[in-house]
Coordinates of C-alpha atoms and ligand atoms in Angstrom, one line a residue:
M1 CA -13.6 -39.7 -19.9
S2 CA -13.5 -43.5 -20.1
T3 CA -10.0 -44.8 -20.4
R4 CA -11.2 -48.2 -21.6
L5 CA -13.1 -46.5 -24.4
H6 CA -10.0 -44.5 -25.1
R7 CA -7.9 -47.7 -25.5
A8 CA -10.5 -49.4 -27.6
F9 CA -10.7 -46.3 -29.8
G10 CA -6.9 -46.3 -30.0
L11 CA -6.8 -49.9 -31.1
T12 CA -9.4 -49.3 -33.8
L13 CA -7.4 -46.5 -35.2
V14 CA -4.2 -48.6 -35.2
A15 CA -6.1 -51.4 -37.1
L16 CA -7.4 -49.0 -39.7
A17 CA -4.0 -47.5 -40.1
C18 CA -2.9 -50.5 -42.2
Q19 CA -5.4 -49.7 -44.8
N20 CA -5.5 -45.9 -44.6
P21 CA -2.6 -44.0 -43.0
V22 CA -4.6 -40.8 -42.9
L23 CA -6.9 -42.2 -40.3
A24 CA -4.1 -43.2 -38.1
A25 CA -3.7 -39.8 -36.6
D26 CA -4.8 -39.3 -33.0
A27 CA -7.9 -37.1 -32.8
E28 CA -7.2 -35.9 -29.3
L29 CA -4.5 -35.4 -26.7
N30 CA -4.7 -35.4 -22.9
I31 CA -2.4 -33.0 -21.2
Y32 CA -1.8 -32.8 -17.5
S33 CA -0.5 -29.4 -16.7
A34 CA 1.0 -27.8 -13.6
R35 CA 1.5 -24.5 -15.5
H36 CA -1.3 -22.1 -14.8
Y37 CA -0.6 -19.1 -17.0
Q38 CA -3.5 -17.4 -18.7
T39 CA -1.6 -17.2 -22.0
D40 CA -1.2 -21.0 -22.1
E41 CA -4.8 -21.0 -23.3
A42 CA -3.8 -19.5 -26.6
L43 CA -0.9 -22.0 -26.8
Y44 CA -3.3 -25.0 -26.7
A45 CA -5.9 -23.4 -29.0
D46 CA -3.2 -22.7 -31.6
F47 CA -2.1 -26.4 -31.6
T48 CA -5.7 -27.5 -32.2
K49 CA -6.0 -25.0 -35.0
Q50 CA -2.8 -26.3 -36.7
T51 CA -3.3 -30.0 -36.3
G52 CA -7.1 -30.6 -35.7
I53 CA -6.1 -32.5 -32.6
K54 CA -8.4 -31.7 -29.7
V55 CA -6.6 -30.9 -26.4
N56 CA -8.2 -32.1 -23.1
R57 CA -6.4 -30.4 -20.3
L58 CA -6.3 -31.4 -16.6
D59 CA -4.8 -28.6 -14.5
G60 CA -3.4 -29.3 -11.0
K61 CA -0.6 -28.9 -8.6
E62 CA 2.6 -30.7 -9.6
D63 CA 2.5 -33.2 -6.7
E64 CA -1.2 -34.0 -7.2
L65 CA -0.8 -34.6 -11.0
L66 CA 2.2 -36.9 -10.3
E67 CA 0.2 -38.9 -7.7
R68 CA -2.7 -39.1 -10.0
I69 CA -0.7 -40.5 -12.9
K70 CA 0.9 -43.0 -10.6
N71 CA -2.5 -44.1 -9.2
E72 CA -4.1 -44.3 -12.7
G73 CA -1.3 -46.7 -13.7
K74 CA -1.6 -48.3 -17.0
Q75 CA -5.1 -47.0 -17.4
S76 CA -4.0 -43.4 -17.2
P77 CA -5.4 -41.2 -20.0
A78 CA -2.4 -38.8 -19.6
D79 CA -0.3 -38.3 -22.7
I80 CA 1.9 -35.4 -21.5
L81 CA 2.9 -33.9 -18.2
I82 CA 3.9 -30.2 -18.3
T83 CA 5.5 -28.6 -15.3
V84 CA 8.1 -26.1 -14.2
D85 CA 11.5 -26.8 -12.6
A86 CA 14.1 -29.4 -13.6
A87 CA 14.0 -31.0 -10.1
R88 CA 10.3 -31.6 -10.4
L89 CA 10.5 -33.1 -13.9
D90 CA 13.2 -35.3 -12.6
I91 CA 11.0 -36.6 -9.8
A92 CA 8.4 -37.6 -12.4
D93 CA 11.1 -39.2 -14.5
K94 CA 12.6 -41.2 -11.6
A95 CA 9.0 -42.4 -10.8
G96 CA 9.1 -44.0 -14.2
L97 CA 6.3 -41.8 -15.7
F98 CA 8.0 -40.7 -18.9
Q99 CA 9.1 -42.5 -22.0
P100 CA 11.9 -41.5 -24.3
I101 CA 10.9 -40.0 -27.6
T102 CA 13.0 -39.5 -30.7
S103 CA 12.3 -36.4 -32.8
K104 CA 14.6 -34.8 -35.3
V105 CA 12.6 -31.6 -34.9
L106 CA 13.3 -31.4 -31.1
Q107 CA 16.9 -32.5 -31.5
A108 CA 17.5 -29.7 -34.0
R109 CA 15.5 -27.0 -32.2
I110 CA 16.3 -27.5 -28.5
P111 CA 19.9 -27.2 -27.3
A112 CA 21.4 -30.4 -25.9
Q113 CA 21.8 -29.1 -22.3
L114 CA 18.0 -28.4 -22.2
R115 CA 17.1 -32.0 -23.1
A116 CA 17.1 -34.8 -20.6
P117 CA 16.8 -38.4 -21.9
N118 CA 13.0 -38.5 -21.1
W119 CA 11.9 -34.9 -21.0
I120 CA 12.5 -31.6 -22.8
A121 CA 12.8 -28.0 -21.5
F122 CA 10.9 -25.5 -23.6
S123 CA 11.7 -22.2 -21.8
T124 CA 14.2 -20.8 -19.3
R125 CA 14.1 -18.4 -16.4
A126 CA 17.1 -17.0 -14.6
R127 CA 17.5 -16.7 -10.9
V128 CA 18.9 -13.2 -10.3
I129 CA 20.0 -11.0 -7.4
V130 CA 17.7 -8.1 -6.7
Y131 CA 18.7 -5.3 -4.3
N132 CA 17.4 -2.1 -2.9
K133 CA 19.3 0.7 -4.8
A134 CA 19.1 3.1 -1.8
N135 CA 20.5 0.7 0.8
V136 CA 22.8 -1.8 -1.0
K137 CA 25.6 -1.2 -3.4
A138 CA 25.5 -3.3 -6.6
A139 CA 29.2 -4.0 -6.3
S140 CA 28.6 -5.9 -3.0
V141 CA 26.1 -8.3 -4.5
Q142 CA 27.7 -9.6 -7.7
T143 CA 27.7 -13.3 -6.9
Y144 CA 25.4 -15.7 -5.1
G145 CA 28.4 -16.2 -2.8
D146 CA 28.2 -12.5 -1.8
L147 CA 24.9 -13.1 -0.1
A148 CA 26.7 -15.0 2.6
H149 CA 29.2 -12.2 3.3
P150 CA 28.9 -10.8 6.9
R151 CA 28.5 -7.2 5.5
L152 CA 25.0 -8.2 4.5
K153 CA 23.9 -9.1 8.1
N154 CA 20.1 -8.7 8.5
Q155 CA 19.8 -7.8 4.8
V156 CA 18.8 -11.0 3.1
C157 CA 15.2 -12.0 2.4
V158 CA 14.6 -15.2 0.5
R159 CA 11.8 -17.8 0.1
S160 CA 12.0 -21.3 1.7
G161 CA 15.1 -23.5 1.2
S162 CA 12.9 -26.4 0.3
H163 CA 11.3 -24.6 -2.6
P164 CA 12.4 -26.2 -5.9
Y165 CA 13.7 -22.8 -7.3
N166 CA 16.2 -22.6 -4.5
L167 CA 16.9 -26.4 -4.6
S168 CA 17.8 -26.1 -8.3
L169 CA 20.1 -23.2 -7.5
G170 CA 21.7 -25.2 -4.7
A171 CA 22.1 -28.1 -7.1
A172 CA 23.9 -26.0 -9.7
M173 CA 26.2 -24.6 -6.9
I174 CA 27.0 -28.2 -5.8
A175 CA 27.9 -29.1 -9.3
H176 CA 30.2 -26.1 -9.7
D177 CA 31.6 -25.5 -6.3
G178 CA 31.1 -28.7 -4.4
E179 CA 28.9 -29.7 -1.4
A180 CA 31.1 -28.2 1.3
Q181 CA 31.2 -24.8 -0.2
T182 CA 27.5 -24.8 -0.9
E183 CA 26.8 -25.7 2.7
A184 CA 29.1 -22.9 3.9
W185 CA 27.3 -20.5 1.6
S186 CA 23.9 -21.5 2.9
R187 CA 25.0 -21.2 6.5
G188 CA 26.4 -17.7 5.8
M189 CA 23.2 -16.6 4.1
V190 CA 21.0 -17.9 6.9
Q191 CA 23.1 -15.8 9.3
N192 CA 22.3 -12.8 7.1
F193 CA 18.5 -13.4 7.1
A194 CA 16.4 -10.2 7.8
R195 CA 13.5 -12.5 8.6
A196 CA 12.6 -16.2 8.5
P197 CA 11.8 -17.3 4.9
K198 CA 8.1 -16.8 4.0
G199 CA 6.1 -16.1 0.8
G200 CA 7.1 -16.4 -2.8
D201 CA 9.6 -14.5 -4.9
T202 CA 7.3 -11.5 -5.5
D203 CA 6.8 -11.1 -1.7
Q204 CA 10.6 -10.9 -1.4
L205 CA 10.8 -8.2 -4.2
R206 CA 8.2 -6.1 -2.4
A207 CA 10.0 -6.5 0.9
V208 CA 13.3 -5.4 -0.6
A209 CA 11.6 -2.4 -2.3
A210 CA 10.0 -1.5 1.1
G211 CA 13.4 -1.6 2.8
E212 CA 12.4 -4.5 5.0
C213 CA 15.5 -6.2 3.6
G214 CA 18.3 -5.1 1.3
V215 CA 18.6 -8.0 -1.1
T216 CA 17.0 -11.2 -2.4
I217 CA 17.1 -13.9 -5.1
S218 CA 14.2 -14.0 -7.6
N219 CA 13.2 -15.7 -10.8
T220 CA 13.3 -13.2 -13.7
Y221 CA 9.7 -13.6 -14.7
Y222 CA 8.4 -12.3 -11.4
L223 CA 10.4 -9.2 -11.9
A224 CA 9.3 -8.8 -15.5
R225 CA 5.7 -9.2 -14.5
L226 CA 6.1 -6.2 -12.1
M227 CA 7.9 -4.3 -14.9
R228 CA 5.0 -4.8 -17.3
S229 CA 2.4 -4.0 -14.7
T230 CA 0.2 -1.0 -15.1
K231 CA -0.4 -0.6 -11.3
P232 CA 1.4 2.4 -9.9
E233 CA 2.3 0.4 -6.7
D234 CA 4.1 -2.3 -8.8
L235 CA 6.0 0.3 -10.8
K236 CA 7.1 2.0 -7.5
V237 CA 8.5 -1.4 -6.4
V238 CA 10.4 -1.7 -9.7
A239 CA 11.8 1.8 -9.4
A240 CA 13.4 1.0 -6.0
L241 CA 15.1 -2.2 -7.3
G242 CA 18.4 -2.9 -9.0
V243 CA 19.1 -6.2 -10.7
V244 CA 22.4 -8.2 -10.9
W245 CA 23.2 -11.1 -13.2
P246 CA 25.1 -13.2 -10.7
N247 CA 28.4 -15.0 -11.3
Q248 CA 29.2 -13.5 -14.6
A249 CA 32.9 -13.8 -14.0
T250 CA 32.6 -17.5 -13.1
W251 CA 30.0 -20.2 -14.0
G252 CA 27.2 -17.8 -15.0
T253 CA 23.7 -17.0 -13.8
H254 CA 21.6 -20.1 -12.7
I255 CA 18.8 -20.9 -15.0
N256 CA 15.8 -23.1 -14.5
V257 CA 13.3 -24.4 -17.0
S258 CA 9.7 -25.3 -17.7
G259 CA 9.4 -28.5 -19.6
A260 CA 7.3 -31.6 -20.5
G261 CA 7.6 -35.3 -21.0
V262 CA 5.5 -37.9 -22.8
I263 CA 3.9 -40.3 -20.4
K264 CA 5.0 -44.0 -20.6
T265 CA 1.5 -45.2 -21.1
A266 CA 0.3 -42.4 -23.4
P267 CA -2.7 -43.5 -25.3
H268 CA -2.0 -40.9 -28.0
R269 CA 1.7 -41.1 -28.4
E270 CA 1.8 -39.7 -31.9
A271 CA -0.2 -36.7 -31.0
A272 CA 2.0 -36.2 -27.9
I273 CA 5.1 -36.1 -30.0
K274 CA 3.5 -33.6 -32.4
F275 CA 2.6 -31.4 -29.4
M276 CA 6.2 -31.6 -28.0
E277 CA 7.4 -30.6 -31.5
Y278 CA 4.8 -27.8 -31.6
L279 CA 6.1 -26.4 -28.3
S280 CA 9.5 -25.9 -30.0
S281 CA 7.9 -23.9 -32.9
D282 CA 8.5 -20.2 -33.2
K283 CA 4.9 -19.4 -32.4
A284 CA 4.8 -21.5 -29.2
Q285 CA 8.1 -20.3 -28.1
N286 CA 6.8 -16.7 -28.4
Y287 CA 3.8 -17.6 -26.2
F288 CA 6.3 -18.6 -23.5
A289 CA 8.4 -15.4 -24.0
D290 CA 5.6 -12.9 -24.3
G291 CA 3.0 -14.5 -22.1
N292 CA 5.0 -15.6 -19.1
N293 CA 8.2 -13.5 -19.6
E294 CA 10.4 -16.6 -20.0
W295 CA 13.3 -17.0 -22.5
P296 CA 12.6 -19.3 -25.4
A297 CA 14.6 -22.5 -25.4
V298 CA 15.1 -22.2 -29.1
A299 CA 17.9 -19.7 -29.6
S300 CA 16.9 -18.4 -33.0
V301 CA 13.4 -17.2 -31.8
K302 CA 13.2 -13.4 -31.7
I303 CA 11.6 -12.1 -28.5
N304 CA 9.2 -9.2 -28.5
N305 CA 8.9 -8.6 -24.8
P306 CA 9.8 -5.1 -23.5
A307 CA 10.6 -6.4 -20.0
L308 CA 13.0 -9.1 -21.3
K309 CA 14.6 -6.6 -23.6
A310 CA 15.1 -4.2 -20.8
L311 CA 16.7 -6.9 -18.6
G312 CA 19.2 -7.3 -21.4
T313 CA 21.7 -10.2 -22.1
F314 CA 23.8 -12.2 -19.7
K315 CA 26.0 -15.2 -19.4
P316 CA 23.8 -18.2 -18.3
D317 CA 25.0 -21.3 -16.6
T318 CA 25.3 -24.0 -19.2
L319 CA 25.0 -26.9 -16.8
S320 CA 22.7 -29.5 -18.3
V321 CA 19.1 -29.8 -16.9
D322 CA 20.0 -33.4 -16.1
A323 CA 22.9 -32.5 -13.8
L324 CA 20.7 -29.9 -12.1
A325 CA 17.9 -32.5 -11.5
N326 CA 20.3 -35.1 -10.2
N327 CA 21.7 -32.8 -7.4
A328 CA 18.4 -31.5 -6.1
S329 CA 18.1 -34.0 -3.3
K330 CA 21.7 -33.3 -2.2
A331 CA 20.8 -29.6 -2.1
Q332 CA 17.9 -30.3 0.2
K333 CA 20.1 -32.1 2.7
V334 CA 22.7 -29.3 2.5
F335 CA 20.1 -26.6 3.2
D336 CA 18.5 -28.7 6.0
R337 CA 21.9 -28.9 7.7
A338 CA 22.4 -25.2 7.3
G339 CA 19.1 -24.4 8.8
W340 CA 17.6 -22.8 5.7
R341 CA 13.9 -23.7 6.4
Ligands
LIG401 FE1 7.1 -19.5 -10.3

């Protein structure tokens, strides 16, 4: 797609807008997406159906998309970047990729703590404690802090300390308990490792179910995915596991987000804002909830997902996504010092 052509086209439309506002609308929208969930297809198709705006999508890994937008500079065709994790959205923001947008719809629909100045969260996922019911007592793993207790020696499996999911958890902990306590916690947990960190959250869940370790931390949608699986081996994994909402007596269970921002040089700014607003609609919010087992950011949206219903309700951490993002680099230093590779 030719960017110059894009720009020329954009200018033509702006010129025409003076005479005929109807023609001012953008005909297309370019989305760079680091979310790769099958159900997102329906999400984009539905937007096109509703607005007539064609969606061009470029899928890629977060870092690649970020580099690409930077390299494309002012000529970038990107209108929107969609990705997961507050820390990653913050990296894009600090690189100056986003522009602020004002939208009454988004202000009304998305809670304030899920809005950063230049990007918006559209769904949430919780980071929970999952344990082997035969080997570990639920009462001994009620808080993230418990995972550092010596009684769990050789029991903890967890993915890498440099993964954004753990960095965001560390960032929340730093905000609530301070850096020193977070470092002591990570040291204690490293002491309890059953094995060196490897694999993703699902690998840890399988290892806990198999008895290779007793407890782990996982994002809820990985668990929900196994709960909704039709494969007997997945259901066997689920049957062996117990789930704890951590820190219910204190600051609540850590939640992370997936979100999006409008690119500073967006050629189709108007369509981009429309798409951001669309993501907060009941229908789009349901795609997130049912398709990828995430909780809608819009509180009034009714979920119809058996796994989320089975997981039940909990007290989430209400720390703003902004605060989370700002502490992520501190968390990395803390984990490095503690030897959580
Ligand atoms: Fe994930």
